[in-house]
Coordinates of C-alpha atoms and ligand atoms in Angstrom, one line a residue:
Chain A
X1 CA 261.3 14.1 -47.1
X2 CA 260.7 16.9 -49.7
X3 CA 262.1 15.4 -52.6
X4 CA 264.0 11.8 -51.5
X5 CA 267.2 12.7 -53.4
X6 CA 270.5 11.4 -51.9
X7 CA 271.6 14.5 -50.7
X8 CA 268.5 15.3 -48.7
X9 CA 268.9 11.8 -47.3
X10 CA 272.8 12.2 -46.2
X11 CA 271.9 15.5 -45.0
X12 CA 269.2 14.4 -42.4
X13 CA 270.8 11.6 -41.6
X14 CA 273.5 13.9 -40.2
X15 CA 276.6 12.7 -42.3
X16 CA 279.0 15.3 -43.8
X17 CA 277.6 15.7 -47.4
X18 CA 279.6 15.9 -50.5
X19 CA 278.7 17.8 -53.6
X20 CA 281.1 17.9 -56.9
X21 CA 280.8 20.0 -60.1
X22 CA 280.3 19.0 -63.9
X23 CA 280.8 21.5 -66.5
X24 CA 278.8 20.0 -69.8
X25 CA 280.7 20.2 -73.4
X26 CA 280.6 22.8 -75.9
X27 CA 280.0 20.2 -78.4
X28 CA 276.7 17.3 -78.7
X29 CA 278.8 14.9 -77.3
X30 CA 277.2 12.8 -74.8
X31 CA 280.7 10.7 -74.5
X32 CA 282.2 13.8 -72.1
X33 CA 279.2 13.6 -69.7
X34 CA 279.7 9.8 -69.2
X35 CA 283.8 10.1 -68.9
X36 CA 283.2 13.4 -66.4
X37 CA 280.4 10.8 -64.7
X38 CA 282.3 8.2 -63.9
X39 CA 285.0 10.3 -61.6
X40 CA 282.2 11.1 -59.3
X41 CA 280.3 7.7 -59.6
X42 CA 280.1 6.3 -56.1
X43 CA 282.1 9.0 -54.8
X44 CA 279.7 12.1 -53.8
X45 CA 276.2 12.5 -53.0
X46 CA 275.0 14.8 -55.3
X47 CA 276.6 16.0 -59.2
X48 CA 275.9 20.0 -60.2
X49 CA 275.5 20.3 -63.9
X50 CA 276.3 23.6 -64.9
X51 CA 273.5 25.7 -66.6
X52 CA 276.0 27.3 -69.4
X53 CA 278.3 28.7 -66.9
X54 CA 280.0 31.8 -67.6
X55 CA 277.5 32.3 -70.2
X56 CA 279.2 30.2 -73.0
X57 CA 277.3 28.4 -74.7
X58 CA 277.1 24.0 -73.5
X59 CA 275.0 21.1 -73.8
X60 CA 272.2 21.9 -71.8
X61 CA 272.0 21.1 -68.4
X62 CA 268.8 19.4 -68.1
X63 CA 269.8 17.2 -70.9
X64 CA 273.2 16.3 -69.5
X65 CA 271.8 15.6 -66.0
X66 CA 269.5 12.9 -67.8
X67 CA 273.0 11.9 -69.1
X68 CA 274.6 11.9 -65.5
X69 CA 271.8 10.2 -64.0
X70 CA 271.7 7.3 -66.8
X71 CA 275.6 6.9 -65.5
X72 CA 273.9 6.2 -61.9
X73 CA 275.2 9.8 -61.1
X74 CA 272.4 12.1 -58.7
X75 CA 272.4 15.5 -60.9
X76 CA 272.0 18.9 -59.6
X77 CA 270.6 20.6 -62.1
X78 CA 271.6 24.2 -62.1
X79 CA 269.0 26.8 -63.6
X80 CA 270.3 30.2 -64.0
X81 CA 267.8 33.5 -64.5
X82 CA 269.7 34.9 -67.3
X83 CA 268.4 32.9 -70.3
X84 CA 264.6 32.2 -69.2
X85 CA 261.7 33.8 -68.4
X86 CA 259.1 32.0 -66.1
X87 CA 257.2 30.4 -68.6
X88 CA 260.6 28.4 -69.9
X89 CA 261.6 28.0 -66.4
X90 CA 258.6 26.3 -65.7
X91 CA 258.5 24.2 -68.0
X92 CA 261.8 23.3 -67.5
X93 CA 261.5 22.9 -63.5
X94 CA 258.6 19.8 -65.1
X95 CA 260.8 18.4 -67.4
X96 CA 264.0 18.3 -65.2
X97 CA 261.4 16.6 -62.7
X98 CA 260.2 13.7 -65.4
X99 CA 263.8 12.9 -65.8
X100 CA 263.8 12.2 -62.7
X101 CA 266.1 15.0 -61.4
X102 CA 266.0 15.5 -57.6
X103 CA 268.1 18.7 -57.0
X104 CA 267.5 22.1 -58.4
X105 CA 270.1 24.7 -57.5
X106 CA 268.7 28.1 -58.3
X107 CA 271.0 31.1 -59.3
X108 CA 271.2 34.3 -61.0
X109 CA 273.6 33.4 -63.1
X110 CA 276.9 34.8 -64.9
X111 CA 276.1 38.0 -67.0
X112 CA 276.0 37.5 -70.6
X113 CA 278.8 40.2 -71.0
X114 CA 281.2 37.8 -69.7
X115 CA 280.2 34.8 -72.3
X116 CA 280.8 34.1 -75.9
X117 CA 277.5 36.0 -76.9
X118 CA 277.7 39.3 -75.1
X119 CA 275.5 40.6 -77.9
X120 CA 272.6 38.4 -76.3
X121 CA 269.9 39.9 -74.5
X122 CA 269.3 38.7 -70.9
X123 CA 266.3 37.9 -69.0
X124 CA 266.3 38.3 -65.8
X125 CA 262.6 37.8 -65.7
X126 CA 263.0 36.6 -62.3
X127 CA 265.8 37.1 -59.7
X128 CA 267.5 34.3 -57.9
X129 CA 265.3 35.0 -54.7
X130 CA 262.2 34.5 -56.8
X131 CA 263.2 31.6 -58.9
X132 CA 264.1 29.5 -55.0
X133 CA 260.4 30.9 -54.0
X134 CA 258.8 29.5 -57.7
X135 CA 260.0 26.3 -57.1
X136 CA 258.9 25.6 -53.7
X137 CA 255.8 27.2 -54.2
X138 CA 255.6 24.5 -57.4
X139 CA 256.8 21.8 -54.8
X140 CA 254.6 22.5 -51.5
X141 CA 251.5 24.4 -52.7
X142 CA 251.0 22.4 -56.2
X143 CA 250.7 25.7 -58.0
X144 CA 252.6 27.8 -60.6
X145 CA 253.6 31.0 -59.8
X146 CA 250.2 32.1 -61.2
X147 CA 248.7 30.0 -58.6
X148 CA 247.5 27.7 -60.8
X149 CA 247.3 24.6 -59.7
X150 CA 249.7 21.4 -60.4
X151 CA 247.0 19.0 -60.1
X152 CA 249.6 15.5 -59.7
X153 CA 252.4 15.0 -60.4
X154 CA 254.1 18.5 -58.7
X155 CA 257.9 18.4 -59.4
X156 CA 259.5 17.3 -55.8
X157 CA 262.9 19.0 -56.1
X158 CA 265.6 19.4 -53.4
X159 CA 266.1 23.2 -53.6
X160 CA 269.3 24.9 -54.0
X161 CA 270.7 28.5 -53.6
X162 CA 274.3 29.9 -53.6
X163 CA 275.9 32.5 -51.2
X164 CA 278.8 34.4 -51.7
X165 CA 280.4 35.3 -48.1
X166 CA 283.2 37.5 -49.7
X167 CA 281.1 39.7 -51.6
X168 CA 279.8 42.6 -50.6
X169 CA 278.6 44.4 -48.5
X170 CA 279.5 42.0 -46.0
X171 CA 277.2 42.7 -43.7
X172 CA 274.2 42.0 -45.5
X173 CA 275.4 38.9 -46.8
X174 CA 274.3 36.9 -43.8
X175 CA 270.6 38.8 -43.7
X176 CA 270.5 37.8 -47.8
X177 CA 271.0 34.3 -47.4
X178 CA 268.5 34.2 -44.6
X179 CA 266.2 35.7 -47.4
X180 CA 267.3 32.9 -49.7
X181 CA 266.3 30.4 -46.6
X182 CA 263.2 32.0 -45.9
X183 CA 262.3 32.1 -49.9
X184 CA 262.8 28.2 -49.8
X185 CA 266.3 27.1 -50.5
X186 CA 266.9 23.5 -48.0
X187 CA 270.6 23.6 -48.8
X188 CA 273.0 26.1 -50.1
X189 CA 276.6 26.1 -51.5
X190 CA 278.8 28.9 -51.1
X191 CA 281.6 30.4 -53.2
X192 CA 284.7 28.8 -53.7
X193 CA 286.5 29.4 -50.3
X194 CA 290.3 30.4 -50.1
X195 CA 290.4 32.9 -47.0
X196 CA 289.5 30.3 -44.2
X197 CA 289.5 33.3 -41.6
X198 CA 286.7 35.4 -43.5
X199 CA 284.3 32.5 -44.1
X200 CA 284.9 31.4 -40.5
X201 CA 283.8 35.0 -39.3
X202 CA 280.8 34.5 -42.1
X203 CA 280.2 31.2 -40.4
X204 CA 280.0 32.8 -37.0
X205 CA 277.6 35.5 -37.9
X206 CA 275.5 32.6 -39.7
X207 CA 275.5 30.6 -36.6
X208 CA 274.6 33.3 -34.3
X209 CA 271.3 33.8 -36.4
X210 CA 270.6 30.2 -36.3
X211 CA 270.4 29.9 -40.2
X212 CA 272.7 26.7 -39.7
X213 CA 269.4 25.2 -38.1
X214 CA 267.2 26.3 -41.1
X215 CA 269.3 25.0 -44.2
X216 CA 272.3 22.9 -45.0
X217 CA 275.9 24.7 -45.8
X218 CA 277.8 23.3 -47.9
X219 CA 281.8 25.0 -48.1
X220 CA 282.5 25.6 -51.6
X221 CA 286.6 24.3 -52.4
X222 CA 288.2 24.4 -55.6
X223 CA 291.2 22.2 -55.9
X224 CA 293.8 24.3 -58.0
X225 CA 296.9 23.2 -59.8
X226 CA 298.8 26.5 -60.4
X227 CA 299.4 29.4 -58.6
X228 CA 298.5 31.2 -62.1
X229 CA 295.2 30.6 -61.6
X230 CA 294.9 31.5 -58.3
X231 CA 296.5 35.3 -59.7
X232 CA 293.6 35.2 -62.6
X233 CA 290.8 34.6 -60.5
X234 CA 291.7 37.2 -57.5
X235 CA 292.7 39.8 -60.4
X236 CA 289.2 38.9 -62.9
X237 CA 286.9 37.1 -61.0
X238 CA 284.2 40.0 -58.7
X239 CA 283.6 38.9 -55.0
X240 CA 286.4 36.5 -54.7
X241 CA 289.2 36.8 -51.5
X242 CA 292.2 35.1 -52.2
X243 CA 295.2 35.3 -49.6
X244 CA 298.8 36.3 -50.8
X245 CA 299.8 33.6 -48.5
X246 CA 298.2 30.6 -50.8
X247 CA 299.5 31.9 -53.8
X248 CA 302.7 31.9 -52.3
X249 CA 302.9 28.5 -51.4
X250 CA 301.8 27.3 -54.8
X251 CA 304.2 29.4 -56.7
X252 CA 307.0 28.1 -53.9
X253 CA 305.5 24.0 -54.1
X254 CA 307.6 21.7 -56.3
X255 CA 305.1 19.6 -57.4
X256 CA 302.0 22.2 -57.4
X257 CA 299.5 19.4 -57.8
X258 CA 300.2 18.0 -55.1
X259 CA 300.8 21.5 -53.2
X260 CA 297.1 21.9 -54.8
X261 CA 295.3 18.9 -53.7
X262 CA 297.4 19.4 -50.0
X263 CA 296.3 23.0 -49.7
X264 CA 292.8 21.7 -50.6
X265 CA 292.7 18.4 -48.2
X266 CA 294.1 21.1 -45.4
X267 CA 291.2 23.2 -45.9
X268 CA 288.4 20.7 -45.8
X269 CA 289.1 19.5 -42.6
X270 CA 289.3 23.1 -41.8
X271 CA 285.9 23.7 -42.6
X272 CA 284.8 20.4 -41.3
X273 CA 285.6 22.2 -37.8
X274 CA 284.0 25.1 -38.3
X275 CA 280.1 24.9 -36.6
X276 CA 277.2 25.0 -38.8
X277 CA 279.3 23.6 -42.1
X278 CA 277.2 20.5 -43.3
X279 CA 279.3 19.7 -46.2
X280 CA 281.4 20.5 -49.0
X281 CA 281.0 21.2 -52.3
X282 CA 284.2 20.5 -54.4
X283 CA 284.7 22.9 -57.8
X284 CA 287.6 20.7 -59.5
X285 CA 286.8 22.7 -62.8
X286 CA 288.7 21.5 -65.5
X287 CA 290.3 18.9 -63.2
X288 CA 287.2 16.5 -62.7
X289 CA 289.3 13.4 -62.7
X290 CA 291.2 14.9 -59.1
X291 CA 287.9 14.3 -57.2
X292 CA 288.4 10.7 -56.5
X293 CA 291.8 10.6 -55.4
X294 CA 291.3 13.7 -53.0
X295 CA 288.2 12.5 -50.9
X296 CA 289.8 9.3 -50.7
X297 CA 293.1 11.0 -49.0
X298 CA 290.4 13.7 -47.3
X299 CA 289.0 10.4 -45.7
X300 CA 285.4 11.2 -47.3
X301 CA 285.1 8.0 -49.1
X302 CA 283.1 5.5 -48.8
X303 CA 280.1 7.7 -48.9
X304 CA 277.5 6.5 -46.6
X305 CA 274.6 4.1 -46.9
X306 CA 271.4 6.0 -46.9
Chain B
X1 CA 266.3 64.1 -69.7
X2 CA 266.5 62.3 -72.4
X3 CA 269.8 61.8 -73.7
X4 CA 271.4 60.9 -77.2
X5 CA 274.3 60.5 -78.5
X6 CA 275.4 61.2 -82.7
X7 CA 275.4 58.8 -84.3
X8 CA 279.1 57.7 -86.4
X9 CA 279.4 60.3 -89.2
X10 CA 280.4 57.6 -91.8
X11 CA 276.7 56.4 -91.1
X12 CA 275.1 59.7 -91.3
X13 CA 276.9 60.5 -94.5
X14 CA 275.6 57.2 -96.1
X15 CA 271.7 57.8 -95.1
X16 CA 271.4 60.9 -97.3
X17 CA 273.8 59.9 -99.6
X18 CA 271.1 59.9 -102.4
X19 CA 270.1 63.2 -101.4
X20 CA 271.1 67.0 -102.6
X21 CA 268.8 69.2 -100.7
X22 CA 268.1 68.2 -97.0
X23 CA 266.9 69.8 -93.7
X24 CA 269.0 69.3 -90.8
X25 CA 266.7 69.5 -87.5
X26 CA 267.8 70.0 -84.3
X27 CA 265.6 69.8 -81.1
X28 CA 265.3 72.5 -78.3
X29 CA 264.6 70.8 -75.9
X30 CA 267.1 67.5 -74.1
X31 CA 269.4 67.2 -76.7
X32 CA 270.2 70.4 -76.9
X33 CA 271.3 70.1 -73.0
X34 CA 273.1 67.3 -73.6
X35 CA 275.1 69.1 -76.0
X36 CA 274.1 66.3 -79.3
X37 CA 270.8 68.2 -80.8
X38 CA 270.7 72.0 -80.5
X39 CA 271.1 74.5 -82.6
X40 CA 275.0 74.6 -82.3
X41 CA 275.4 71.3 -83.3
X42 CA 273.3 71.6 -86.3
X43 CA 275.2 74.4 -86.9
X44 CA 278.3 72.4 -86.9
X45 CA 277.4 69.0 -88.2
X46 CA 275.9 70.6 -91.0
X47 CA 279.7 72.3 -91.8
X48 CA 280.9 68.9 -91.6
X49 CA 278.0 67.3 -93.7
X50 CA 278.9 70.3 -96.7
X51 CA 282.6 69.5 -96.0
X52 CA 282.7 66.0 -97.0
X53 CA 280.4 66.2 -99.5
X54 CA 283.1 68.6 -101.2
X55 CA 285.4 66.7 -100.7
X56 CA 284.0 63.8 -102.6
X57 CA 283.6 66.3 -105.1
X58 CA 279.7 66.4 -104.4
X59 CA 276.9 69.2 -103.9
X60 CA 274.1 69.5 -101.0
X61 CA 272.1 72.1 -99.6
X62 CA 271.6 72.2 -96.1
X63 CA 268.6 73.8 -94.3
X64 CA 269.0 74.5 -91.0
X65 CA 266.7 74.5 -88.4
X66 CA 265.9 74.1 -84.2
X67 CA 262.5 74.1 -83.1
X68 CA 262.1 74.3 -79.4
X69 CA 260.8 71.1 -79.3
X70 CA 260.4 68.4 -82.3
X71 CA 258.0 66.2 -80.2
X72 CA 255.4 68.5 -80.9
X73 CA 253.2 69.3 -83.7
X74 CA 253.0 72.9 -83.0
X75 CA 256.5 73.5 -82.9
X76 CA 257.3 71.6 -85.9
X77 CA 254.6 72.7 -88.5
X78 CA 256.1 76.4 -88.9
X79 CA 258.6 74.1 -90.9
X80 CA 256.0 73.0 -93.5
X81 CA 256.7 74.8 -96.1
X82 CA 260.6 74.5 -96.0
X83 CA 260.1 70.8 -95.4
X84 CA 258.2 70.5 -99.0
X85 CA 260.9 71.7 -101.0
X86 CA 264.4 69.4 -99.1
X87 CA 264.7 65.7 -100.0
X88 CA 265.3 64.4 -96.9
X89 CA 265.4 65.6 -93.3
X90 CA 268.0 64.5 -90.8
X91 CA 266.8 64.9 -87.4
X92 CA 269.3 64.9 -84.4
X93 CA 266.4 65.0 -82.0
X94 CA 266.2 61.8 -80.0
X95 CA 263.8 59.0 -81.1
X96 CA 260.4 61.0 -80.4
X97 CA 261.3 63.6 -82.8
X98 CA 262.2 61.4 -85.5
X99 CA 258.8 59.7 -85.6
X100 CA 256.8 62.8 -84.4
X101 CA 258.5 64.7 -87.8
X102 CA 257.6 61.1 -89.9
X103 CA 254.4 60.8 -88.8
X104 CA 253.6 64.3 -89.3
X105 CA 255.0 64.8 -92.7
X106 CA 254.3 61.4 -94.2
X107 CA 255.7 62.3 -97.7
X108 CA 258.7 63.5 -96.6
X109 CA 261.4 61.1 -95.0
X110 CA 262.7 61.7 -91.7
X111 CA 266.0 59.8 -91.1
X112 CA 267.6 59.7 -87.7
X113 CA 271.0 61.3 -86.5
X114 CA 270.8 60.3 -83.0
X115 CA 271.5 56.8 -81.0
X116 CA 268.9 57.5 -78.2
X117 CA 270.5 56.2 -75.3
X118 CA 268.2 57.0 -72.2
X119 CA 266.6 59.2 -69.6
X120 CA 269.1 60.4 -67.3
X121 CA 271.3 63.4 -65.8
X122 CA 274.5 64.4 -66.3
X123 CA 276.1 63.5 -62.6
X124 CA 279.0 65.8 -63.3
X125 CA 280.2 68.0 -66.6
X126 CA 279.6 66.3 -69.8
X127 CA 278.9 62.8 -68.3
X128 CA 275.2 61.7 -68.2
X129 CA 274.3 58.5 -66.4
X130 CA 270.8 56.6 -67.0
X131 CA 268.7 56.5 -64.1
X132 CA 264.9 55.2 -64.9
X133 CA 264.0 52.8 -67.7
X134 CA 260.7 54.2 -67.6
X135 CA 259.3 50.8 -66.2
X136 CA 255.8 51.7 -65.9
X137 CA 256.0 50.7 -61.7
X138 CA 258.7 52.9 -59.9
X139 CA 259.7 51.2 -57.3
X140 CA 262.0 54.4 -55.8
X141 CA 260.1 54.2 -52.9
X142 CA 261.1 51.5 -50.7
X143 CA 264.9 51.4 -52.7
X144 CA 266.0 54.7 -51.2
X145 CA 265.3 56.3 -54.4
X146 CA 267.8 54.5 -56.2
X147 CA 266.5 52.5 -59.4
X148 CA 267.8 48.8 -59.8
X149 CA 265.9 48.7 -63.3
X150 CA 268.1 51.2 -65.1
X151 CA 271.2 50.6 -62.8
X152 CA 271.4 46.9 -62.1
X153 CA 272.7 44.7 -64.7
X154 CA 270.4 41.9 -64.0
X155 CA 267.5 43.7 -62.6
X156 CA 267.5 42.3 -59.4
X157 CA 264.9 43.2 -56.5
X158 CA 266.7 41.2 -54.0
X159 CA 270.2 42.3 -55.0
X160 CA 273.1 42.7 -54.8
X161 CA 275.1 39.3 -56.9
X162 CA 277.4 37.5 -56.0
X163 CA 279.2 39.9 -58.0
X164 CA 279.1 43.1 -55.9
X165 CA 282.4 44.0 -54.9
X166 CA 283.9 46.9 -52.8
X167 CA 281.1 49.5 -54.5
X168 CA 281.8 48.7 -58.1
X169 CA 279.1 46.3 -60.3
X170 CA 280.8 43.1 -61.7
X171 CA 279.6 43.6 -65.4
X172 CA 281.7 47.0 -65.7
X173 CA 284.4 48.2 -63.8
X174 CA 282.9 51.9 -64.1
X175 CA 279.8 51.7 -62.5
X176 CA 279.0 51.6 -58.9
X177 CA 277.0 48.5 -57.6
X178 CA 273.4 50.0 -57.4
X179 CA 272.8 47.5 -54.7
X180 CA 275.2 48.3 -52.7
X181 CA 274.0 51.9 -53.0
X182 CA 270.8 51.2 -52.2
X183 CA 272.0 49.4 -48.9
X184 CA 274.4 52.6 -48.3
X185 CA 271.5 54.6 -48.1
X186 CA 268.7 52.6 -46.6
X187 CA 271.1 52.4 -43.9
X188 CA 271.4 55.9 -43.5
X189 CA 267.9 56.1 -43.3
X190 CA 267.5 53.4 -40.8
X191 CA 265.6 51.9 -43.3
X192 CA 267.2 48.1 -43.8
X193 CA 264.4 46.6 -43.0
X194 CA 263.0 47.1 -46.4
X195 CA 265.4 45.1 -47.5
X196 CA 264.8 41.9 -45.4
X197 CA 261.6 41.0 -46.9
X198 CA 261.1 39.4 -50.4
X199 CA 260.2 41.1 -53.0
X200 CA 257.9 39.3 -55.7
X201 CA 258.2 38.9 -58.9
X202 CA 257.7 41.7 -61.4
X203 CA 254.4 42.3 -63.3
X204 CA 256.3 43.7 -66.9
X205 CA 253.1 44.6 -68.4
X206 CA 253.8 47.6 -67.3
X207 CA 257.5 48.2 -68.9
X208 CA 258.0 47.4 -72.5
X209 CA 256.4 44.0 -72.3
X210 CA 253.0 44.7 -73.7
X211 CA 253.5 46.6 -77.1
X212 CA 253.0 50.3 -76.9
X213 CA 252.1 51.8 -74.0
X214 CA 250.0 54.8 -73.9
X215 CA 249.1 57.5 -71.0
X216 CA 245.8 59.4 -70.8
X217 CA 245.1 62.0 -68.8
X218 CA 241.1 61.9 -68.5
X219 CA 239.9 65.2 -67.4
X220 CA 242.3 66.9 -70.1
X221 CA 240.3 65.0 -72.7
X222 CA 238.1 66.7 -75.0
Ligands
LIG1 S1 261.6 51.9 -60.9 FE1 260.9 52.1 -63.0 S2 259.9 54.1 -63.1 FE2 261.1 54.0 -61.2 S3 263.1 54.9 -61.8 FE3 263.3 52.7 -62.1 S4 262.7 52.4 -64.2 FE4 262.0 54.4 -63.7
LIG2 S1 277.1 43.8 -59.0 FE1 275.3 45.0 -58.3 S2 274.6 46.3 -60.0 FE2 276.0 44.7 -60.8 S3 274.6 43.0 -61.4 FE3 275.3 42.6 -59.3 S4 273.7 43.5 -58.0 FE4 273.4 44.4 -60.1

């Protein structure tokens, strides 16, 4: 067991995991964590807590995942490579461990041009690739990146990495996340899937280099409630592929929540099909409270004993 | 190259606003290739310069002047004596020509005309791109020659994002993905390989990290 966390346990025991998003406030209101915490209390294995996503500025998520985790909830803490350097990271990776954080998902990060302080200068000290190797060296070889060593106490985190199978170039996204595995990263979460028959083919290349063997997928899903924002995120949001088809059906549904959380309930059993897919991780953003009600109709709940 | 770009003429106006007698100083060399700094445009902004100042009912003598280079002592000091007798200087060299022409002519003040943007080349007519960051630690060698410092919006060296789609870089619909270039052309090389393994983390004492940089060539030193 590299870090104990309840994801790493569901994982190994073999059970289909389930992940689930929280996006902290832009406020010092510790109130929101708790009220996001409790629709994912009992319900998923695992919690990430957004490291100022979209670069807008949010309680921190190190702080809210101490939050989460006095809610009962099992945090992933997200760390992104835009705001730190590897001193701060460090330091943070230590901290986030004394809290008793279990999960570290390790990404690049949104580009400050897209947030609410595009005048801000960005890091990048490290890359994602290096931040996943950091913290596994931290983890198994009890030494900072320096190679100093941790001498007790080395943070035992589960480690995290994203892939993106609808970026590009397509090709290489396969041979990159078989970098990510090989820097460290025991589980990863893609993007948000809406075009089943790309991932699938993803999947397939995936399988056929054994990575499936070497980390834990989870399928990223976003439960949507309008076909409007299926049209924003295909026309503003890089390296997404969203079918005509899905938007269609929304715009066409009656009751587009429901169409939402049907089109979503149809797609994880879907993935659940496709080989190599350990999991899911659900991205109900702005629509936390949704998570309950659709792994309970998904069949998901109760999460497993571990 | 290095390339510049003027800086806004409502901000140029209001640096030698307090002045009636100034040098305007071009540069021979970059600038003057990427149109912003030679001798034509001192030529020009200083018609502009005496226009506005008439038209605000105001008086200035303009000096003109273009050495071949203004990053050099021995191309600026045939200036001296010129220099003595103006107020000011505006320089529309890039950033070394300012502080060359301050820090040899201490009692004179050299004020800026430039926004020094980068080292680059123009890729077509009249549209330079950046291309090194002068990072002290070119890494051109195992990219395909293609620099993921000055082109990458995140400086990765295990690109490309999440972002990278169909060529173009996610920060700005203008610019190519220089990760997916580099992939293009490793490719064409039969050179993916250099892709699969990791690349470590950066050492930035080498870029702008450690204060001032300098170079010395040893067996040129007297
Ligand atoms: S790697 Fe460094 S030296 Fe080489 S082109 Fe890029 S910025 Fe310039
Ligand atoms: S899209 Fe390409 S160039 Fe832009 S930040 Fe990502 S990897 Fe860098």
């Amino acid at each position: 067991m590299k870090s104990g966390s309840r994801l790493e346990k569901v994982l190994i025991a073999g059970e289909f995991a389930v992940t689930s998003e929280l996006g902290p406030p832009q406020n010092a209101d510790p109130e929101v964590i708790k009220k996001k915490a409790q629709y994912c209390l009992g319900k998923v294995d695992g919690v990430n807590i957004t490291d100022n996503q979209t670069a807008i500025v949010r309680t921190s998520s190190i702080a809210a995942a101490s939050i989460a985790i006095s809610c009962g909830i099992e945090p992933i803490v997200q760390m992104v490579c835009r705001d730190r350097n590897r001193i701060a990271m460090q330091s943070d990776i230590l901290g986030a461990a004394a809290l008793g954080v279990k999960n570290l998902l390790c990404l690049s990060g949104d580009h400050q041009s897209f947030g609410n302080h595009p005048q801000a200068k960005g890091v990048y000290d490290l890359d994602s690739m290096q931040l996943i190797a950091m913290v596994k060296k931290m983890r198994d070889d009890k030494r900072f990146l320096c190679d100093d060593p941790i001498k007790e106490h080395e943070p035992r985190l589960f480690i995290g990495a994203v892939a993106n199978p609808f970026a590009d170039p397509f090709e290489f996204r396969v041979l990159r996340l078989g970098k990510k595995i090989e820097a460290g990263a025991d589980f990863i979460q893609t993007q948000c899937i809406f075009d089943i028959d790309k991932f699938s083919k993803w999947m397939e290349m995936v399988v056929k280099e054994g990575l499936h063997k070497k980390t834990y997928i989870l399928a990223g899903l976003m439960p949507v409630r309008s076909h409007k924002a299926l049209v924003y995120m295909k026309n503003n949001v890089a390296g997404m592929s969203i079918p005509d088809e899905i938007i269609k059906r929304m715009e066409a549904a009656e009751d587009p929540k429901e169409k939402g959380i049907e089109i979503c309930i149809e797609m994880i059993e879907q993935v659940k099909n496709i080989e190599g897919v350990a999991g899911i991780h659900l991205m109900p953003i702005g629509w936390e409270s949704i998570t309950p009600v659709l792994l309970e109709r998904a069949g998901l709940l109760p999460r497993p004993e571990v | 190259m290095i390339v510049a770009d003027r800086k806004p003429f409502e901000e140029i106006l209001d640096s030698i606003k307090d002045y009636k007698k100034i040098m305007l100083m071009g540069c021979g060399g970059c600038v003057t290739i990427c149109f912003s700094g030679g001798s034509k445009a001192v030529e020009l902004l200083a018609s502009q310069i005496k226009m506005a100042k008439k038209k605000q009912g105001k008086e200035i003598e303009i000096i003109e002047c273009t050495p071949e280079r203004q990053c050099e002592y021995e191309f600026i000091d045939a200036c001296k004596e010129q220099i003595e007798s103006t107020d000011a200087i505006l320089s529309i060299a890039c950033g070394v020509g300012v502080q060359t022409m301050n820090e040899r002519f201490p009692d004179s003040i050299t004020l800026p005309g430039q926004n020094t943007k980068f080292m680059g080349y123009p890729v077509k007519h009249a549209l330079w791109e950046e291309r090194c960051a002068g990072c002290g630690d070119c890494v051109l060698e195992w990219t395909g020659g293609l620099c993921p410092i000055a082109r990458c919006a995140k400086k990765l060296f295990n690109g490309p994002c999440g972002g990278s789609s169909e060529g173009i870089c996610e920060v700005d619909k203008d610019t190519d993905c220089v990760w997916q270039l580099i992939y293009d052309r490793l490719k064409r090389l039969n050179k993916l390989d250099n892709l699969l393994a990791i690349r470590q983390p950066r050492d930035w004492r080498t870029s702008t990290n450690a204060g001032q940089r300098k170079v010395k060539f040893e067996e040129a030193m007297l």
